[in-house]
Tab-separated table of C-alpha atoms in Angstrom:
chain	number	residue	atom	x	y	z
A	1	MET	CA	77.287	131.590	125.538
A	2	ASN	CA	80.902	131.646	124.350
A	3	LYS	CA	82.318	128.616	122.647
A	4	LYS	CA	85.541	127.124	123.980
A	5	ILE	CA	87.455	127.034	120.674
A	6	SER	CA	86.909	129.173	117.576
A	7	VAL	CA	88.354	127.449	114.497
A	8	LEU	CA	89.248	129.845	111.664
A	9	MET	CA	89.483	128.799	108.017
A	10	SER	CA	89.588	130.721	104.738
A	11	THR	CA	88.718	129.162	101.379
A	12	TYR	CA	89.530	130.305	97.870
A	13	ASN	CA	90.178	127.821	95.050
A	14	GLU	CA	90.617	124.485	96.824
A	15	LYS	CA	89.165	121.318	95.344
A	16	PRO	CA	85.597	120.620	96.542
A	17	GLU	CA	86.531	117.187	97.875
A	18	ASP	CA	89.431	118.695	99.860
A	19	VAL	CA	87.177	121.354	101.395
A	20	LYS	CA	84.662	118.698	102.395
A	21	THR	CA	87.416	116.626	104.015
A	22	ALA	CA	88.798	119.636	105.881
A	23	ILE	CA	85.396	120.682	107.227
A	24	THR	CA	84.400	117.149	108.196
A	25	SER	CA	87.680	116.639	110.037
A	26	ILE	CA	86.892	119.625	112.287
A	27	LEU	CA	83.241	118.768	112.825
A	28	ASN	CA	84.241	115.231	113.844
A	29	GLN	CA	86.728	116.317	116.501
A	30	THR	CA	86.526	114.528	119.845
A	31	TYR	CA	86.453	118.022	121.397
A	32	CYS	CA	82.994	119.273	120.406
A	33	ASP	CA	82.660	122.667	122.105
A	34	ILE	CA	83.679	124.671	119.045
A	35	GLU	CA	82.506	127.230	116.540
A	36	PHE	CA	83.824	126.881	113.007
A	37	ILE	CA	84.187	130.218	111.193
A	38	ILE	CA	84.718	129.759	107.454
A	39	VAL	CA	85.458	132.677	105.129
A	40	CYS	CA	84.733	132.325	101.432
A	41	ASP	CA	87.331	134.607	99.852
A	42	ARG	CA	86.160	133.957	96.299
A	43	PRO	CA	82.561	135.183	96.089
A	44	ASP	CA	82.064	133.951	92.510
A	45	ASN	CA	82.915	130.356	93.473
A	46	TYR	CA	79.290	129.223	93.626
A	47	GLU	CA	80.109	125.525	93.863
A	48	LEU	CA	82.162	126.211	96.977
A	49	LEU	CA	79.415	128.380	98.469
A	50	GLN	CA	76.883	125.589	97.980
A	51	ILE	CA	79.158	123.177	99.806
A	52	LEU	CA	79.648	125.591	102.710
A	53	GLU	CA	75.945	126.394	102.981
A	54	GLN	CA	75.032	122.703	102.990
A	55	PHE	CA	77.429	122.036	105.854
A	56	GLN	CA	76.006	125.037	107.708
A	57	LYS	CA	72.480	123.638	107.407
A	58	GLU	CA	73.655	120.367	108.911
A	59	ASP	CA	75.738	121.795	111.770
A	60	SER	CA	74.863	124.970	113.657
A	61	ARG	CA	78.455	125.373	114.874
A	62	ILE	CA	79.442	126.641	111.415
A	63	ILE	CA	79.503	130.371	110.630
A	64	ILE	CA	79.896	131.297	106.948
A	65	ILE	CA	81.323	134.679	105.905
A	66	ARG	CA	81.280	135.629	102.223
A	67	ASN	CA	83.731	138.356	101.251
A	68	GLN	CA	82.382	140.768	98.648
A	69	GLU	CA	85.733	140.556	96.860
A	70	ASN	CA	88.988	138.654	97.141
A	71	LEU	CA	90.767	140.051	100.209
A	72	GLY	CA	93.618	137.572	100.667
A	73	LEU	CA	94.454	135.301	103.568
A	74	SER	CA	95.574	137.883	106.144
A	75	THR	CA	92.488	140.065	105.841
A	76	SER	CA	90.147	137.070	105.632
A	77	LEU	CA	91.557	135.649	108.859
A	78	ASN	CA	91.161	139.027	110.546
A	79	VAL	CA	87.532	139.096	109.410
A	80	ALA	CA	87.053	135.628	110.900
A	81	LEU	CA	88.699	136.793	114.129
A	82	SER	CA	86.182	139.611	114.410
A	83	TYR	CA	83.406	136.990	114.568
A	84	ALA	CA	85.213	134.652	116.974
A	85	SER	CA	83.787	134.287	120.484
A	86	GLY	CA	85.912	131.424	121.766
A	87	GLU	CA	88.341	131.500	124.654
A	88	TYR	CA	90.820	129.773	122.326
A	89	ILE	CA	91.550	130.239	118.618
A	90	ALA	CA	92.571	127.424	116.276
A	91	ARG	CA	93.617	127.514	112.621
A	92	MET	CA	92.708	125.213	109.793
A	93	ASP	CA	93.396	125.249	106.043
A	94	ALA	CA	90.799	124.225	103.479
A	95	ASP	CA	92.888	121.497	101.851
A	96	ASP	CA	94.255	119.860	105.008
A	97	GLU	CA	92.821	117.251	107.357
A	98	SER	CA	92.894	117.357	111.146
A	99	LEU	CA	93.064	114.067	112.986
A	100	PRO	CA	90.048	113.472	115.265
A	101	GLU	CA	91.877	114.159	118.539
A	102	ARG	CA	93.808	117.204	117.348
A	103	LEU	CA	91.949	119.941	119.247
A	104	GLU	CA	91.491	117.878	122.395
A	105	LYS	CA	95.171	116.939	122.589
A	106	GLN	CA	96.429	120.410	121.720
A	107	LEU	CA	94.210	122.134	124.270
A	108	ALA	CA	95.323	119.728	126.993
A	109	TYR	CA	98.983	120.203	126.054
A	110	LEU	CA	98.690	123.996	125.913
A	111	ASN	CA	97.256	124.187	129.420
A	112	ALA	CA	99.448	121.476	130.929
A	113	HIS	CA	102.620	123.249	129.783
A	114	ASP	CA	101.426	126.796	130.505
A	115	LEU	CA	101.820	127.889	126.875
A	116	ASP	CA	99.952	130.590	124.953
A	117	LEU	CA	100.182	129.344	121.352
A	118	ILE	CA	101.200	125.957	119.991
A	119	GLY	CA	101.481	123.967	116.800
A	120	CYS	CA	102.187	120.279	116.278
A	121	TYR	CA	103.931	117.811	113.993
A	122	VAL	CA	102.367	117.188	110.567
A	123	GLU	CA	102.142	114.477	107.966
A	124	CYS	CA	102.872	116.062	104.585
A	125	VAL	CA	100.861	114.606	101.691
A	126	ASN	CA	100.662	115.363	97.972
A	127	GLU	CA	97.502	116.281	96.066
A	128	GLN	CA	96.674	112.587	95.725
A	129	LYS	CA	96.848	112.402	99.544
A	130	GLU	CA	99.869	110.126	99.422
A	131	THR	CA	102.332	110.586	102.277
A	132	ILE	CA	105.470	112.477	101.288
A	133	TYR	CA	107.122	112.708	104.693
A	134	PHE	CA	106.473	113.436	108.367
A	135	LEU	CA	107.585	116.838	109.626
A	136	LYS	CA	108.937	116.066	113.078
A	137	SER	CA	111.778	117.163	115.374
A	138	MET	CA	110.266	120.625	115.604
A	139	PRO	CA	111.124	122.834	118.603
A	140	LEU	CA	108.830	121.949	121.503
A	141	SER	CA	109.515	124.415	124.316
A	142	ASN	CA	109.321	128.201	124.265
A	143	ASP	CA	113.097	128.455	124.656
A	144	GLU	CA	113.615	126.179	121.658
A	145	VAL	CA	111.127	128.113	119.540
A	146	LYS	CA	112.826	131.423	120.374
A	147	LYS	CA	116.183	129.892	119.447
A	148	LYS	CA	114.979	128.440	116.138
A	149	ILE	CA	112.738	131.287	114.993
A	150	THR	CA	115.675	133.243	113.578
A	151	THR	CA	116.499	130.320	111.289
A	152	ASN	CA	113.117	129.239	109.946
A	153	ASN	CA	109.419	129.355	110.775
A	154	PRO	CA	109.148	126.855	113.669
A	155	MET	CA	105.349	126.425	113.813
A	156	VAL	CA	103.169	125.171	110.930
A	157	HIS	CA	100.387	127.740	110.532
A	158	PRO	CA	97.319	125.482	110.053
A	159	THR	CA	98.240	123.575	113.233
A	160	TRP	CA	98.012	126.584	115.540
A	161	LEU	CA	95.893	126.609	118.664
A	162	GLY	CA	96.243	129.426	121.160
A	163	LYS	CA	94.641	131.645	123.729
A	164	ARG	CA	92.408	134.393	122.404
A	165	GLU	CA	94.631	136.945	124.159
A	166	VAL	CA	97.509	136.194	121.773
A	167	PHE	CA	95.453	137.140	118.716
A	168	VAL	CA	93.881	140.190	120.368
A	169	ARG	CA	97.092	141.693	121.754
A	170	ASN	CA	98.904	140.882	118.515
A	171	ASN	CA	96.238	142.835	116.598
A	172	GLY	CA	95.595	139.858	114.376
A	173	TYR	CA	97.498	139.363	111.130
A	174	HIS	CA	99.459	142.100	109.386
A	175	GLN	CA	99.737	142.579	105.635
A	176	ILE	CA	103.090	140.849	105.225
A	177	PRO	CA	103.159	139.254	101.745
A	178	TYR	CA	103.568	135.462	101.759
A	179	ALA	CA	104.674	135.348	105.416
A	180	GLU	CA	101.837	136.662	107.585
A	181	ASP	CA	102.167	133.680	109.920
A	182	TYR	CA	105.925	134.095	110.408
A	183	ASP	CA	105.406	137.793	111.146
A	184	PHE	CA	102.689	136.898	113.673
A	185	LEU	CA	105.113	134.613	115.537
A	186	PHE	CA	107.872	137.229	115.682
A	187	ARG	CA	105.456	139.758	117.165
A	188	ALA	CA	104.113	137.183	119.638
A	189	VAL	CA	107.648	136.399	120.836
A	190	LYS	CA	108.440	140.093	121.235
A	191	GLN	CA	105.341	140.481	123.399
A	192	GLY	CA	106.501	137.692	125.682
A	193	PHE	CA	103.984	135.003	124.794
A	194	GLN	CA	105.015	131.396	125.417
A	195	LEU	CA	105.113	129.298	122.229
A	196	GLY	CA	105.675	125.617	121.569
A	197	ASN	CA	104.780	122.501	119.593
A	198	LEU	CA	103.102	119.249	120.544
A	199	ASN	CA	105.295	116.318	119.488
A	200	GLN	CA	102.495	114.385	117.799
A	201	SER	CA	101.414	114.422	114.154
A	202	LEU	CA	97.811	115.645	114.294
A	203	LEU	CA	97.288	117.171	110.853
A	204	ARG	CA	97.677	115.950	107.279
A	205	TYR	CA	99.210	118.913	105.473
A	206	THR	CA	98.679	119.088	101.710
A	207	VAL	CA	101.631	120.242	99.611
A	208	ARG	CA	100.138	121.575	96.386
A	209	LYS	CA	102.143	122.164	93.219
A	210	SER	CA	100.232	125.400	92.688
A	211	SER	CA	100.716	126.597	96.263
A	212	ILE	CA	102.466	129.842	97.228
A	213	SER	CA	105.561	127.853	98.172
A	214	ASN	CA	106.049	127.038	94.493
A	215	SER	CA	104.569	129.934	92.520
A	216	ASN	CA	105.973	132.628	94.789
A	217	GLY	CA	108.492	130.612	96.718
A	218	LEU	CA	111.465	132.906	96.246
A	219	LYS	CA	109.468	135.968	97.288
A	220	GLN	CA	108.286	134.117	100.377
A	221	TYR	CA	111.840	133.123	101.250
A	222	LEU	CA	113.223	136.653	100.837
A	223	VAL	CA	110.411	138.189	102.895
A	224	SER	CA	111.162	135.655	105.634
A	225	GLN	CA	114.835	136.602	105.561
A	226	ALA	CA	113.938	140.290	105.846
A	227	LEU	CA	111.776	139.536	108.900
A	228	ILE	CA	114.604	137.548	110.482
A	229	GLN	CA	117.131	140.346	109.998
A	230	ALA	CA	114.759	142.985	111.356
A	231	TYR	CA	114.122	140.824	114.417
A	232	LYS	CA	117.825	140.150	115.007
A	233	ASN	CA	118.694	143.832	114.651
A	234	ASP	CA	115.867	144.945	116.946
A	235	GLN	CA	114.343	146.907	114.065
A	236	TYR	CA	111.102	144.985	113.713
A	237	HIS	CA	109.056	148.128	114.314
A	238	LEU	CA	110.562	149.633	111.153
A	239	ILE	CA	109.124	147.001	108.799
A	240	GLU	CA	106.894	148.504	106.123
A	241	ARG	CA	105.141	147.035	103.112
A	242	GLU	CA	107.350	149.122	100.805
A	243	THR	CA	110.348	147.183	102.117
A	244	PHE	CA	109.082	144.039	100.424
A	245	GLN	CA	108.222	145.742	97.157
A	246	HIS	CA	111.873	146.786	96.952
A	247	ILE	CA	112.921	143.183	97.566
A	248	PHE	CA	110.619	141.884	94.825
A	249	GLN	CA	112.018	144.366	92.324
A	250	SER	CA	115.539	143.151	93.025
A	251	ILE	CA	114.992	139.551	91.878
A	252	SER	CA	114.810	138.301	88.318
A	253	HIS	CA	112.252	136.043	86.685
A	254	ARG	CA	115.105	133.588	86.077
A	255	ASP	CA	115.849	133.454	89.818
A	256	GLU	CA	112.197	132.678	90.516
A	257	GLU	CA	112.154	129.909	87.913
A	258	LYS	CA	115.292	128.305	89.328
A	259	TYR	CA	113.910	128.480	92.871
A	260	ALA	CA	110.634	126.849	91.801
A	261	LYS	CA	112.532	124.105	89.980
A	262	ALA	CA	114.727	123.481	93.023
A	263	SER	CA	111.609	123.248	95.174
A	264	ALA	CA	110.157	120.630	92.826
A	265	TYR	CA	113.376	118.577	93.012
A	266	PHE	CA	113.370	118.800	96.809
A	267	MET	CA	109.759	117.623	97.093
A	268	GLN	CA	110.514	114.734	94.743
A	269	ALA	CA	113.528	113.872	96.877
A	270	LEU	CA	111.321	113.667	99.966
A	271	THR	CA	108.869	111.419	98.101
A	272	ASP	CA	111.759	109.192	96.981
A	273	LEU	CA	113.076	109.048	100.528
A	274	SER	CA	109.682	108.009	101.940
A	275	GLN	CA	109.600	105.194	99.371
A	276	HIS	CA	113.221	104.174	100.102
A	277	ARG	CA	114.419	105.052	96.596
A	278	ILE	CA	118.105	105.888	96.206
A	279	SER	CA	117.195	108.552	93.629
A	280	PHE	CA	116.436	110.938	96.499
A	281	ILE	CA	120.177	111.724	96.710
A	282	ASN	CA	120.301	112.882	93.101
A	283	ASN	CA	117.239	115.091	93.525
A	284	ILE	CA	118.608	116.615	96.730
A	285	MET	CA	121.820	117.482	94.904
A	286	LYS	CA	119.864	119.094	92.058
A	287	ALA	CA	117.835	121.162	94.521
A	288	CYS	CA	121.029	122.326	96.229
A	289	PHE	CA	122.866	123.424	93.110
A	290	ILE	CA	120.129	124.817	90.880
A	291	SER	CA	119.298	127.775	93.153
A	292	LYS	CA	121.575	129.502	95.647
A	293	TYR	CA	118.508	130.815	97.455
A	294	TYR	CA	116.977	127.363	97.827
A	295	PHE	CA	120.281	125.993	99.086
A	296	LYS	CA	120.224	128.588	101.870
A	297	LYS	CA	116.594	127.735	102.609
A	298	MET	CA	117.459	124.048	102.945
A	299	LEU	CA	120.224	124.827	105.415
A	300	GLY	CA	117.759	126.765	107.553
A	301	TYR	CA	115.201	123.992	107.233
A	302	LEU	CA	117.692	121.394	108.439
A	303	LYS	CA	118.649	123.514	111.473
A	304	VAL	CA	115.035	123.741	112.618
A	305	PHE	CA	113.477	120.424	111.688
A	306	MET	CA	116.278	117.870	111.700
């Protein structure tokens, strides 16, 4: 018998306590008709495997897949998709936390508004799980998403819930470095799927200092810009992996360092703002002027989320 919602999650090097929180938050959803497919993408992480196997013993809705080697997020999610039997597909990250009513509210919203794939607002927290800021004012309707998608990614990946058809017809995730989710949305729009966001914060999204956004932030930004230009110029079908290798070769280590530093200033500014500290202005200014690339990213961010 098919499950209603297949929740897909890939794990790699997350903290054990974060993984436990993420899993528990899905198992404790008010919407219970789910299967939870978890891919372990680091086969030598025995502590993580023990945690996953213990959860599996306690809840039969969990399916554990152990990759024989590190395959990366895109491939791991495609592997999970191949096991999914649900009518709907939902995403989850191993260091985030879904609020109890997330799946129930998203499924109701998706069907009530005749949408195919949706996200929702998020509460951004640091590694100590302290609130940094709430990501709101995201585009809600399909028309708004289509308008904003050429400025910035308008749907937070771990908040996705959509019809199985979207993932099948989109042929899952493609090997787009650092931006597989953004690429997925562009292809979904081109196929005519209806996208949107639920205007409620239903996930606590962890911003890690060691995340891709910091260690490879500039590469991620430039890949995103390449996707945007290809989409605008109706040349999306011409995108190849070699395109991004050329982009990576064109940037210097100094540019990457400056971008990472600007990102750190921006995150500190958001923390200052949430705590009503005037120092947020100084940190915003530093983020703007230290990296020309990050300044452009901030402009795009403001157009989508403010």
